[in-house]
GROMACS .gro file of C-alpha atoms in nm:
model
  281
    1UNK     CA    1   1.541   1.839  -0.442
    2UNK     CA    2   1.434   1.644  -0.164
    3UNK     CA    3   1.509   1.275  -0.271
    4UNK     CA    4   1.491   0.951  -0.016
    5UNK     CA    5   1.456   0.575  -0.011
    6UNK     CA    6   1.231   0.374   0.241
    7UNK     CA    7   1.143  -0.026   0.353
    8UNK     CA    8   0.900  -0.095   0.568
    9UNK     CA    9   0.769  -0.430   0.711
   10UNK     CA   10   0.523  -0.539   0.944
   11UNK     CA   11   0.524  -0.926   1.130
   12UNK     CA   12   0.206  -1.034   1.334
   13UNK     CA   13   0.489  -1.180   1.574
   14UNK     CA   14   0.537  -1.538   1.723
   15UNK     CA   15   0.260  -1.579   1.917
   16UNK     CA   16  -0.049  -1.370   1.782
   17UNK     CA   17  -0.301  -1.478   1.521
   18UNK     CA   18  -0.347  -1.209   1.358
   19UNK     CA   19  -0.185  -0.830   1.278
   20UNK     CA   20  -0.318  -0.536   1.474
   21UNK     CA   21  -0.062  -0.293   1.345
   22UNK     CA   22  -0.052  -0.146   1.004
   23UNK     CA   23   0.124   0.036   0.805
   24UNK     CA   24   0.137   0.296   0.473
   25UNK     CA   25   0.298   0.572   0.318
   26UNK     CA   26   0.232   0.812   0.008
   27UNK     CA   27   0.473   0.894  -0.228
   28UNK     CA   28   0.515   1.177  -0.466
   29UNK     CA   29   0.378   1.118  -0.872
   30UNK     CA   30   0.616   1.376  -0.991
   31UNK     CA   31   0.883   1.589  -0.911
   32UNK     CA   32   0.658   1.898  -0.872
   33UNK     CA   33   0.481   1.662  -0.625
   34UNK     CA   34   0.780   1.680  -0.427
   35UNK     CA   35   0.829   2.022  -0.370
   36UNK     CA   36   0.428   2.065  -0.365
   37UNK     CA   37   0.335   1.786  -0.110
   38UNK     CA   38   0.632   1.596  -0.010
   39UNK     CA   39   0.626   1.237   0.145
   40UNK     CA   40   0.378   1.084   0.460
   41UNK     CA   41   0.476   0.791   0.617
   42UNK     CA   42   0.187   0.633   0.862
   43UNK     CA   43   0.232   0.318   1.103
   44UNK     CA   44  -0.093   0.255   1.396
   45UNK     CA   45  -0.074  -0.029   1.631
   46UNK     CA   46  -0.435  -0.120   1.735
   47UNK     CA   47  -0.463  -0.114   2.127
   48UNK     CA   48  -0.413  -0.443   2.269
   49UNK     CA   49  -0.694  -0.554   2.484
   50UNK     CA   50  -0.960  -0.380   2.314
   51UNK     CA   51  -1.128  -0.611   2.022
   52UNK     CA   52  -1.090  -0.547   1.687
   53UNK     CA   53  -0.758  -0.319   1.674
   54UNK     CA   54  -0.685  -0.476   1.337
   55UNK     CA   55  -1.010  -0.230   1.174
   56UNK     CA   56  -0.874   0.029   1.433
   57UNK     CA   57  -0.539   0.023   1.270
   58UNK     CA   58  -0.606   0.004   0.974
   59UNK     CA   59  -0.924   0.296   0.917
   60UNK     CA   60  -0.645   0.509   1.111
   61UNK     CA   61  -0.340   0.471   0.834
   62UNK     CA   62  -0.604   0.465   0.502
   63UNK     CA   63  -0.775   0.740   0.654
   64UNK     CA   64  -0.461   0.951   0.677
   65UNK     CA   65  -0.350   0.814   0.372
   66UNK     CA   66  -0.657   0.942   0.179
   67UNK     CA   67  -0.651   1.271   0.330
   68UNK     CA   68  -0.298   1.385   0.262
   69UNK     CA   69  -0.354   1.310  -0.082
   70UNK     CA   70  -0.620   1.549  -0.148
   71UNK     CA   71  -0.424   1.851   0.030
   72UNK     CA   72  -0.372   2.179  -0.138
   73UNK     CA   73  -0.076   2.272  -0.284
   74UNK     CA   74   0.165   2.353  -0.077
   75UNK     CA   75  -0.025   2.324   0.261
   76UNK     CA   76   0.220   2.353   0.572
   77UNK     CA   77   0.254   1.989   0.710
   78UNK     CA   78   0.323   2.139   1.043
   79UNK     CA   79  -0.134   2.228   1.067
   80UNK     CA   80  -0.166   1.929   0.835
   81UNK     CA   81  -0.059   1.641   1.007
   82UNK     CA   82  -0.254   1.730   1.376
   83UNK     CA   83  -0.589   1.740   1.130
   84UNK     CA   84  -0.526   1.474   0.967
   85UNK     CA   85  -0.477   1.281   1.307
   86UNK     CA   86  -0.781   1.413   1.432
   87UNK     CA   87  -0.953   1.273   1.121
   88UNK     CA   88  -0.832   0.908   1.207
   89UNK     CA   89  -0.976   0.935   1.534
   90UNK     CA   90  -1.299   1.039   1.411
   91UNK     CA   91  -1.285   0.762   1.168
   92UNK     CA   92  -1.198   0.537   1.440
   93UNK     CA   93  -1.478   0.647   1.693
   94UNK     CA   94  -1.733   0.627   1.438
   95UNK     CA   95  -1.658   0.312   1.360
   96UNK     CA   96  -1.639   0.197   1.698
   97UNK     CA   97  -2.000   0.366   1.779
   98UNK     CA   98  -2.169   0.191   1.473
   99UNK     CA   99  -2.038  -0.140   1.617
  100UNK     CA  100  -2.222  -0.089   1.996
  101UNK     CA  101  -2.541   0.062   1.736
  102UNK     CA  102  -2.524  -0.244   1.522
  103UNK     CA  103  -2.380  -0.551   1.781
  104UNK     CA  104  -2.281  -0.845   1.573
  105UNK     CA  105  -2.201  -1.123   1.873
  106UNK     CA  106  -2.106  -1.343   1.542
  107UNK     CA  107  -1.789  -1.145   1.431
  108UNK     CA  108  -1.484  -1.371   1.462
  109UNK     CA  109  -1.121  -1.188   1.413
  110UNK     CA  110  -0.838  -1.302   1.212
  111UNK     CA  111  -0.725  -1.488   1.486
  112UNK     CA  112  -1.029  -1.712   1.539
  113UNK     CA  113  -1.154  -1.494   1.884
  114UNK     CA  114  -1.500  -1.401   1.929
  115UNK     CA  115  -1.567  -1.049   1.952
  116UNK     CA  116  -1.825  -0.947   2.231
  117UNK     CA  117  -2.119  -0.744   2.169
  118UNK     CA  118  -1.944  -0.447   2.395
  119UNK     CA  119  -1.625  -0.390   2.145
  120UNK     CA  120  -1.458  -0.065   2.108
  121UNK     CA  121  -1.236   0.019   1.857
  122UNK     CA  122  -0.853   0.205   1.946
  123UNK     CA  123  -0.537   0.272   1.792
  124UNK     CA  124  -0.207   0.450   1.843
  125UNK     CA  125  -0.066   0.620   1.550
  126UNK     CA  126   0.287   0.816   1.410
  127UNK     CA  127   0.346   1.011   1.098
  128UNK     CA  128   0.603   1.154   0.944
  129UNK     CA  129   0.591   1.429   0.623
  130UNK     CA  130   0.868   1.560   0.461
  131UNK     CA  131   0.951   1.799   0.230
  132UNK     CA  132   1.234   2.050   0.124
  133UNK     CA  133   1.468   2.006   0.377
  134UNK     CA  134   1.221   1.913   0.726
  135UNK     CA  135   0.992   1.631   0.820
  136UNK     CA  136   0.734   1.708   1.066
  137UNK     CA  137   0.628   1.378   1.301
  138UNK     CA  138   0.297   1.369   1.442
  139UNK     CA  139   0.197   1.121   1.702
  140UNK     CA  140  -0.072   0.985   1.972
  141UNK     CA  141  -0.024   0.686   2.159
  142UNK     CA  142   0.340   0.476   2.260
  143UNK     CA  143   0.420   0.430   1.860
  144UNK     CA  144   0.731   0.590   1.807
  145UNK     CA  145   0.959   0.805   1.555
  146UNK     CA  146   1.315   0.846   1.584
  147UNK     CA  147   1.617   0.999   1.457
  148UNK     CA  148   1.958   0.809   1.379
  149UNK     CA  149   2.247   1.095   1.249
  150UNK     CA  150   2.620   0.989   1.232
  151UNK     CA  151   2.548   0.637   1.435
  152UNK     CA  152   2.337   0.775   1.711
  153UNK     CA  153   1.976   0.693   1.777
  154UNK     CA  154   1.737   0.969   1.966
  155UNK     CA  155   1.368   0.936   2.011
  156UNK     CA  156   1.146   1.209   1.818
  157UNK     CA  157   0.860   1.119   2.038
  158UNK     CA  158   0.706   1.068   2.408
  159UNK     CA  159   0.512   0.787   2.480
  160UNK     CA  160   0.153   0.884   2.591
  161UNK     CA  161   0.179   0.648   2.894
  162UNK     CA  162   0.128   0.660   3.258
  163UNK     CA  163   0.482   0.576   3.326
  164UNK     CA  164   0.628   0.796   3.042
  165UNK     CA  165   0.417   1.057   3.237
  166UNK     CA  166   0.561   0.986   3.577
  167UNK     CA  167   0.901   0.975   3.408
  168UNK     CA  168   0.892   1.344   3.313
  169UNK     CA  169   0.765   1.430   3.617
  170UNK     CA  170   1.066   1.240   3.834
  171UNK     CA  171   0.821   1.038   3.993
  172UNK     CA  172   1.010   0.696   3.852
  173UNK     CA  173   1.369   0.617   3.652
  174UNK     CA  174   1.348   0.511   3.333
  175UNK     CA  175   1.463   0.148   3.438
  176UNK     CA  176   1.157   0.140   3.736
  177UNK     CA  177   0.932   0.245   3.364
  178UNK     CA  178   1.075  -0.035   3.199
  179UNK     CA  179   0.960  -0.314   3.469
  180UNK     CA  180   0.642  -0.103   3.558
  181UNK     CA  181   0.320  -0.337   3.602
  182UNK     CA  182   0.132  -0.042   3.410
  183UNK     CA  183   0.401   0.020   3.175
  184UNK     CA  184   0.177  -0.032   2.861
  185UNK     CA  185  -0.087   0.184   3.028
  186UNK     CA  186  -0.194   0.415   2.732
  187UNK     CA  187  -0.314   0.754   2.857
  188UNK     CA  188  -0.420   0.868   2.485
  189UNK     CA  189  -0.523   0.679   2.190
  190UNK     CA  190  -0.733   0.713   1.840
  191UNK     CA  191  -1.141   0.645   1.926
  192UNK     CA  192  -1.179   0.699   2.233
  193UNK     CA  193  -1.316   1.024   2.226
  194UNK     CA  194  -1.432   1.216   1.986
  195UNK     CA  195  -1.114   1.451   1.984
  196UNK     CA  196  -0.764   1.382   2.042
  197UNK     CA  197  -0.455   1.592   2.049
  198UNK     CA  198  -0.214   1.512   1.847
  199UNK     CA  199   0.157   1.589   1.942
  200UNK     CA  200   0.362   1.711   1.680
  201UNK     CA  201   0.724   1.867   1.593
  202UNK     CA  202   0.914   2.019   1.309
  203UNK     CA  203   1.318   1.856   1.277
  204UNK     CA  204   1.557   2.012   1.004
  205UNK     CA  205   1.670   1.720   0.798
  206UNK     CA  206   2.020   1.646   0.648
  207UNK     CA  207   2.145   1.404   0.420
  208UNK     CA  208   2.241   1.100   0.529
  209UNK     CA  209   1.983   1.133   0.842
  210UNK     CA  210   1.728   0.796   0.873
  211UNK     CA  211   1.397   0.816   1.010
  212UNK     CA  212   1.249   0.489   1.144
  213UNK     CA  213   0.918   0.481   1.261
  214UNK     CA  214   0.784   0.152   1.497
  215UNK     CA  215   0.533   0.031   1.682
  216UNK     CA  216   0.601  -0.131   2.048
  217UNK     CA  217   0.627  -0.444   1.946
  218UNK     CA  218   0.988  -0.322   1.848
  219UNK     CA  219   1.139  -0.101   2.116
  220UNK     CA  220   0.918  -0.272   2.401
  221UNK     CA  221   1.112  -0.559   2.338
  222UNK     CA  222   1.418  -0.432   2.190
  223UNK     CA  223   1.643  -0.182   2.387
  224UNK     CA  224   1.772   0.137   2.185
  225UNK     CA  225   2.140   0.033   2.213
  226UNK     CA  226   2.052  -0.273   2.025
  227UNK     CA  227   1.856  -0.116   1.753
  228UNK     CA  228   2.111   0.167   1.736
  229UNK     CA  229   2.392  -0.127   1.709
  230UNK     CA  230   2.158  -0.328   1.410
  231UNK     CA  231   2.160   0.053   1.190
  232UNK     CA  232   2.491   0.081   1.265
  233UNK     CA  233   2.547  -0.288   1.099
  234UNK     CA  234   2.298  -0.273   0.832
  235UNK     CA  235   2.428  -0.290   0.466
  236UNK     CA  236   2.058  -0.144   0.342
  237UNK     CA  237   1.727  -0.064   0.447
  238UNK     CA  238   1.612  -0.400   0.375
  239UNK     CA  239   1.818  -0.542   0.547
  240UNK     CA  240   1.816  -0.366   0.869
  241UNK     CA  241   1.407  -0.379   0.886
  242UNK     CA  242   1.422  -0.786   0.853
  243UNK     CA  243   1.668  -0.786   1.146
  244UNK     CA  244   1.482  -0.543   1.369
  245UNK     CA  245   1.180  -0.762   1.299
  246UNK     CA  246   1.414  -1.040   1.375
  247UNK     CA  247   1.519  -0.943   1.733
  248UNK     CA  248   1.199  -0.851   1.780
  249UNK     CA  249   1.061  -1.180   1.757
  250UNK     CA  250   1.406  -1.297   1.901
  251UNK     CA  251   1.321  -1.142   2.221
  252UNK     CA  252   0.989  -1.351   2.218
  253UNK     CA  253   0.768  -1.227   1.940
  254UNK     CA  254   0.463  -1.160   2.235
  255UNK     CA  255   0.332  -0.852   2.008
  256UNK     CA  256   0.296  -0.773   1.656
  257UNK     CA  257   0.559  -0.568   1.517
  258UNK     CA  258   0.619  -0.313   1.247
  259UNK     CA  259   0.896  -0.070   1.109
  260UNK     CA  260   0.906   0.198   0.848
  261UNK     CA  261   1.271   0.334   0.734
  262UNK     CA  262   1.307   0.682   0.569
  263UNK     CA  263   1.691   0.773   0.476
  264UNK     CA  264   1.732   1.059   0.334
  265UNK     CA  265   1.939   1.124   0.007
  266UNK     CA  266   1.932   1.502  -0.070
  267UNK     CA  267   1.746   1.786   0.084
  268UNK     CA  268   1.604   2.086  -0.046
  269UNK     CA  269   1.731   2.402   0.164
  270UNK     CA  270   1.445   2.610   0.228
  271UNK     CA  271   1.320   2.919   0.436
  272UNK     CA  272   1.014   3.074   0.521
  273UNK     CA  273   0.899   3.458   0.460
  274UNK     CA  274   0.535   3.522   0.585
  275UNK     CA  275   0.491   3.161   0.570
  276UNK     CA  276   0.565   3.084   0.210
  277UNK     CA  277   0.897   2.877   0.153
  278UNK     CA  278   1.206   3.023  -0.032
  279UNK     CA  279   1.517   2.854  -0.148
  280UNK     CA  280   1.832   2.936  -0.018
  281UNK     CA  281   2.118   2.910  -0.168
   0.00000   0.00000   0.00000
C-alpha cells in the first residue's frame, strides 16, 4: 500500500508584512481511503503586484482542498486535478469580481497597505495526488513541483512565464532567463479569466522518490544545485524544509516562501485495464 511522510512550511520572508502564499494538503482517514482517493498536496503563491494575493491564495488551496474531498471513489486524478484547478480559478475570479461590484477603499492587508478600489485578485497554484504507485502534478503559474530520485533533482513543471516561453523556443539561455528584466512576467495565473488551463502529468513513483513542491520565493532565489545539495544533506523532512526556508531568506528573504515535502515509503504497483486499476504482482 501506498504509504508516505510529508513537512511542509511556509515563511512570509524578511522583508514582507504579510504571507501571500499558502499552503494545504489532504490526507487519507483510512486505509481504504488510500487506495480509494489517495493523497493531494496544494501550495498557491498570490501574484505579486496585484492586491490582495493573500485571499487569492488562499480561496485557491481551500477550494481545492474541499473539492478533492468530496470525489467519487476511485475517480482518476489524472481528469481530477485539471477540474479541480479550474474550480480555484473560478473561485478566485468570483471573488475578485465581487470586490470591483462591492469597492471597499477601507480594506487594509495584513501588512498595513491600503487596497485601492480597482483590486484584482490572482494566484499561481501546484498540486500533487498520489495513489497506488503514481502522483499526478497539476500546475498554472511559476510554482513548481519536482522530483529528487537517488540524489538528483529534476523539475516536474514549466514555468508559465514569458521567459520560460522564450526559453523553449531558443529565443534566450537559461542564464539570459535568470537575469531577464521580465523574468517574473506570469503569462497564466488563477482569476484572471474565467477559464484557465491547467497543465498536468502522470510520473510512476518508487520508493524512496521525494516530491517537493515550492513557490518562487524558493527556487527564484535559490539555484537547483543548492537545493539538490540541502536534500542531499538533510537528516529528515523537517529538517531539510527549515533549511530551504533558511537559504531562502539567506539569499535576502525579498518574497514569501513556502515548501511542501512528499517522500515516499512504499508504493502500490498498479495497472490499468479499460481504465480501472489492477494490482500486479
Amino acid at each position: 500500500m501506498l504509504d508516505l511522510e510529508f513537512a511542509e512550511l511556509t515563511d512570509s520572508g524578511l522583508t514582507r508584512g504579510h504571507n501571500e502564499d499558502y499552503i494545504g494538503h489532504v490526507a487519507p482517514a483510512s486505509p481504504a481511503q488510500v487506495q480509494s482517493q489517495g493523497w493531494l498536496f496544494a501550495l498557491a503563491d498570490g501574484v505579486g503586484g496585484q492586491e490582495r494575493g493573500e485571499v487569492a491564495s488562499r480561496l485557491a488551496v481551500e477550494s481545492v482542498l474541499a473539492g478533492f474531498r468530496k470525489i467519487p471513489k476511485g475517480i482518476m486524478h489524472v481528469s481530477l486535478l485539471p477540474r479541480l484547478a479550474q474550480e480555484a480559478n473560478q473561485a478566485v475570479f468570483d471573488a475578485g469580481n465581487a470586490i470591483h461590484a462591492h469597492p471597499n477603499p477601507a480594506y487594509v492587508d495584513p501588512g498595513g497597505n491600503i487596497i485601492p478600489d480597482s483590486a484584482h485578485m490572482a494566484s499561481t497554484i501546484v498540486l500533487c495526488a498520489l495513489r497506488f504507485d503514481s502522483a499526478v502534478i497539476s500546475h498554472v503559474g511559476d510554482s513548481r513541483c519536482y522530483l529528487f530520485r537517488q540524489g538528483n533533482l529534476a523539475a516536474l513543471t514549466h514555468d508559465h512565464t514569458m521567459v520560460d516561453e522564450q526559453v523553449r523556443m531558443g529565443l534566450i539561455s537559461k542564464a539570459e532567463a535568470a537575469e531577464h528584466v521580465n523574468r517574473h512576467v506570469l503569462t497564466r495565473v488563477l482569476g484572471n479569466e474565467m477559464f484557465v488551463a491547467a497543465d498536468t502529468i502522470t510520473v510512476n513513483i518508487l520508493p524512496g522518490d521525494l516530491l517537493l513542491l515550492c513557490s518562487d520565493g524558493l527556487h527564484g532565489y535559490v539555484p537547483d544545485p543548492a537545493i539538490q545539495w540541502m536534500l542531499n544533506s538533510s537528516l529528515n523532512l523537517q529538517q531539510a524544509a527549515a533549511e530551504l526556508v533558511a537559504a531562502a531568506n539567506h539569499a535576502g528573504g525579498h518574497d514569501n516562501v513556502s515548501v511542501q515535502l512528499v517522500r515516499v515509503r512504499s508504493v502500490e504497483r498498479m495497472g490499468l485495464y479499460r481504465g480501472r486499476p489492477y494490482r500486479l504482482l
